[in-house]
C-alpha atoms as a printed R data frame, in Angstrom:
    type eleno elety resid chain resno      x      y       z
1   ATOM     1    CA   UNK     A     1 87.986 53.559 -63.265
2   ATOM     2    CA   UNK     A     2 85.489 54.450 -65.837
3   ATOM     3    CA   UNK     A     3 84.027 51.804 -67.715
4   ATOM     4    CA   UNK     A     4 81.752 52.469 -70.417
5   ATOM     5    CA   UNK     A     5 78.282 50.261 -70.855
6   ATOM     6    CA   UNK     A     6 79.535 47.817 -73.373
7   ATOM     7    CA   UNK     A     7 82.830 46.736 -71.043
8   ATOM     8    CA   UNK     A     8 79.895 46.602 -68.020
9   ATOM     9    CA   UNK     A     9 78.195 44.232 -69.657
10  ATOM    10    CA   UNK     A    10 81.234 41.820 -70.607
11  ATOM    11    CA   UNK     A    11 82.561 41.848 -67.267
12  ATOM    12    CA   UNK     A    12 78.810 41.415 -66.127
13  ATOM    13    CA   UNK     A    13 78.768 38.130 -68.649
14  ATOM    14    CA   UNK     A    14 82.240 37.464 -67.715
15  ATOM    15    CA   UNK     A    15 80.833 36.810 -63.702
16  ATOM    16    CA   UNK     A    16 77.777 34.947 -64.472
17  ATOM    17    CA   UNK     A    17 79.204 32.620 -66.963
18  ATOM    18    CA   UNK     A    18 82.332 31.902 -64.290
19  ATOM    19    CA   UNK     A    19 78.962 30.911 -61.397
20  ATOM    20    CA   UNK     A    20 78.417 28.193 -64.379
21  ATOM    21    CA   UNK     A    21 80.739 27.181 -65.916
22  ATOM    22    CA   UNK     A    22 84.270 26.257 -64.637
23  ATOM    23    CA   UNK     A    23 86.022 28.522 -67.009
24  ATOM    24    CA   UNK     A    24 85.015 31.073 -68.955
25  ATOM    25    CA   UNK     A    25 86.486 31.485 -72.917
26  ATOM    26    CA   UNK     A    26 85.519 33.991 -75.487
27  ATOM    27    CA   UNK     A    27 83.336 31.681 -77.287
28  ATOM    28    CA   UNK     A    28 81.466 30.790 -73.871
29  ATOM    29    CA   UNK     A    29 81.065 34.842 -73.824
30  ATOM    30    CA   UNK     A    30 79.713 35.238 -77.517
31  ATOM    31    CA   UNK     A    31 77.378 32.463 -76.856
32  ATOM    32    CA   UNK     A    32 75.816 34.373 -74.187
33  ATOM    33    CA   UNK     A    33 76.151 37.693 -75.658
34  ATOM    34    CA   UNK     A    34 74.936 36.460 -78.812
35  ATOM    35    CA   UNK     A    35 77.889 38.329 -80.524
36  ATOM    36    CA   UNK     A    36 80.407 37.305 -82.775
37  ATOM    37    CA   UNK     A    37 83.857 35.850 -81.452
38  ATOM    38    CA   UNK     A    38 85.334 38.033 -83.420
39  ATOM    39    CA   UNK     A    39 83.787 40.857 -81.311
40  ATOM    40    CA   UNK     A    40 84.287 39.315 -78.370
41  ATOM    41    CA   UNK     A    41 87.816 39.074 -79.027
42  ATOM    42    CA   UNK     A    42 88.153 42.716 -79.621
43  ATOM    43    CA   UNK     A    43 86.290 43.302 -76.299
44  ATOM    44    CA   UNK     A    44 88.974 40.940 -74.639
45  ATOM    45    CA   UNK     A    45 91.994 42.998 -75.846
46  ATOM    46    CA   UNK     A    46 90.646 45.884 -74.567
47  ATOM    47    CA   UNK     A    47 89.565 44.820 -70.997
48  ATOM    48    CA   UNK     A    48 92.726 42.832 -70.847
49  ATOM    49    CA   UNK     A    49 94.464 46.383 -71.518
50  ATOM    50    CA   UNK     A    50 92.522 47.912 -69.172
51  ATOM    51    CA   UNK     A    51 93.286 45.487 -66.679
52  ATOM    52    CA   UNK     A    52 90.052 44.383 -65.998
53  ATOM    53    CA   UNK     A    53 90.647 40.424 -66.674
54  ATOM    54    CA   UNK     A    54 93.094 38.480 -67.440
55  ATOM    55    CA   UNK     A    55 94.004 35.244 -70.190
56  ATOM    56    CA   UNK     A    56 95.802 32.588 -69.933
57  ATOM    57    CA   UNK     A    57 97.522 31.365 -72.888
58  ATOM    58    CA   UNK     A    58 94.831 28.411 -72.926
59  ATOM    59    CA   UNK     A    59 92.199 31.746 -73.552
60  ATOM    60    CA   UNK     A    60 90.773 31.143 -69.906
61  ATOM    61    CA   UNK     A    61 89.498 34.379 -69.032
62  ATOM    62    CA   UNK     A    62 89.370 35.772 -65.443
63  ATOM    63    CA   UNK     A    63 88.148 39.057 -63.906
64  ATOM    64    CA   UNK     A    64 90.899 41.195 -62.073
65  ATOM    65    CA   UNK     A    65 89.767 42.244 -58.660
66  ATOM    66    CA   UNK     A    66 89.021 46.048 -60.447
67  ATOM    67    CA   UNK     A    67 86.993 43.770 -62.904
68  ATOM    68    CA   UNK     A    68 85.175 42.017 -60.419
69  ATOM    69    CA   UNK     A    69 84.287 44.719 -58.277
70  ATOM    70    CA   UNK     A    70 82.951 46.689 -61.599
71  ATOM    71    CA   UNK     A    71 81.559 43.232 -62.449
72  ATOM    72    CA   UNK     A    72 79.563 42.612 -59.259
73  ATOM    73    CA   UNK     A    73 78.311 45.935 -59.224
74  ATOM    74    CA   UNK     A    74 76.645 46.115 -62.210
75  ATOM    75    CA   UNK     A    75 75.099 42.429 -61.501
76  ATOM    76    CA   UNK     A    76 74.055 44.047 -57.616
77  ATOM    77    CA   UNK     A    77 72.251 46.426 -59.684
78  ATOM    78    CA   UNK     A    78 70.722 44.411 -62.197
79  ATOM    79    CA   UNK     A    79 69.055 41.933 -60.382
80  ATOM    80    CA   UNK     A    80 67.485 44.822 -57.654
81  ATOM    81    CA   UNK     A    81 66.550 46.742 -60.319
82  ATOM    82    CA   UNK     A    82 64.973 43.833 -61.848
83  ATOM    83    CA   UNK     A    83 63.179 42.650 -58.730
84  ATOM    84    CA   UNK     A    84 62.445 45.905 -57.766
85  ATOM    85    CA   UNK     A    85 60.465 46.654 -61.340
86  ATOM    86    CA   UNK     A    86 58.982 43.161 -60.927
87  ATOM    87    CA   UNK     A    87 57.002 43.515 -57.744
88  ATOM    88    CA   UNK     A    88 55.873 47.030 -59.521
89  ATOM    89    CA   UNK     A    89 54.111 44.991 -61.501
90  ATOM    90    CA   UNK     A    90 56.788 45.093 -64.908
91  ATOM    91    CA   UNK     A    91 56.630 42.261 -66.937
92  ATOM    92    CA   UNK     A    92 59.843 39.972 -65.609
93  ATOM    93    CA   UNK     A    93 61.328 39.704 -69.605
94  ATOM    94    CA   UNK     A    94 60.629 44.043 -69.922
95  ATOM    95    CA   UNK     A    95 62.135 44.211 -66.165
96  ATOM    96    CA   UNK     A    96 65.491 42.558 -67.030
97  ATOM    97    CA   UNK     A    97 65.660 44.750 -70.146
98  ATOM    98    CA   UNK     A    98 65.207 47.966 -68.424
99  ATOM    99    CA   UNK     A    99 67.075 47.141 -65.983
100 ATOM   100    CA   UNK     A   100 69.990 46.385 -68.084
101 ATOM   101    CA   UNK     A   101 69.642 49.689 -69.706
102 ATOM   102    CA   UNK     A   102 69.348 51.716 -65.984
103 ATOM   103    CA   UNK     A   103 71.997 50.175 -64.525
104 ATOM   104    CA   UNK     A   104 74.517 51.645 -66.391
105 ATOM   105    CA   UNK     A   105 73.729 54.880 -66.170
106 ATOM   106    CA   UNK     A   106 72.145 55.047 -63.067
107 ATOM   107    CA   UNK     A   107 74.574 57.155 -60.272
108 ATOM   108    CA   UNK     A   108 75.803 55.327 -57.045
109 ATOM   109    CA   UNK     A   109 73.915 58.207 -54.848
110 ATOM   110    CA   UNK     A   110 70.699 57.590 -56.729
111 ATOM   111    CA   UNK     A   111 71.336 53.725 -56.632
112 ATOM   112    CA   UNK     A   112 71.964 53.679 -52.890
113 ATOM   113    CA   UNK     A   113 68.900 55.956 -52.164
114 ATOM   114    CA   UNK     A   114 66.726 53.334 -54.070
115 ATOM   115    CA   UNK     A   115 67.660 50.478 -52.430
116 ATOM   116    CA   UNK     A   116 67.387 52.245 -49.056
117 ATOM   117    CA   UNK     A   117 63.647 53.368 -49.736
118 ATOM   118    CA   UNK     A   118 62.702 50.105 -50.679
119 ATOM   119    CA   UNK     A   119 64.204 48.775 -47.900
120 ATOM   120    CA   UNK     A   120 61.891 51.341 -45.982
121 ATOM   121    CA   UNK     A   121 58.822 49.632 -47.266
């Protein structure tokens, strides 16, 4: 499924919060986001119609397994990414914000052959 770079990064959220938290809401989400609830709450409707997460009628939100696996990839390639720019010497707060920006539009071939030449080294 195609997912465009805003819906990445609230599954993304969606994952880390749920590592921290013992349920994730909307509000926990605009916290982290630093966005409006109101936003967020748009951004729920549509990943819920996507079928990307799911909420219970208390507003507990949970990642689908299509969610997740969208979810954990986009983590996967934020934190190698920001490693990755890190021991190149990046400052860590400019690493994490290029990496966010790469991640999304960086292809699975070109992501895989990354990791794999670092690997090599």
């Amino acid at each position: 499924m195609h997912t465009n770079e805003s819906s990445e990064n609230y599954l993304e959220a969606i994952l880390i919060l749920g590592k921290s938290h013992p349920v994730v809401r909307s509000v926990d989400i605009a916290e982290e986001l630093g966005f409006k609830k109101s936003s967020v709450s748009v951004a729920m409707k549509n990943l819920r119609e996507k079928e990307l997460i799911t909420v219970t009628k208390e507003g507990f939100i949970y990642l689908t397994p299509s969610g997740k696996e969208i979810a954990e990839m986009i983590y996967e390639r934020h934190e190698f990414l920001t490693n990755w720019l890190i021991t190149l010497g990046v400052d860590a707060k400019i690493a994490a914000q290029d990496a966010c920006r790469i991640e999304h539009d960086l292809s699975r071939e070109s992501f895989d052959a990354i990791k794999a030449h670092v690997k090599l080294k």
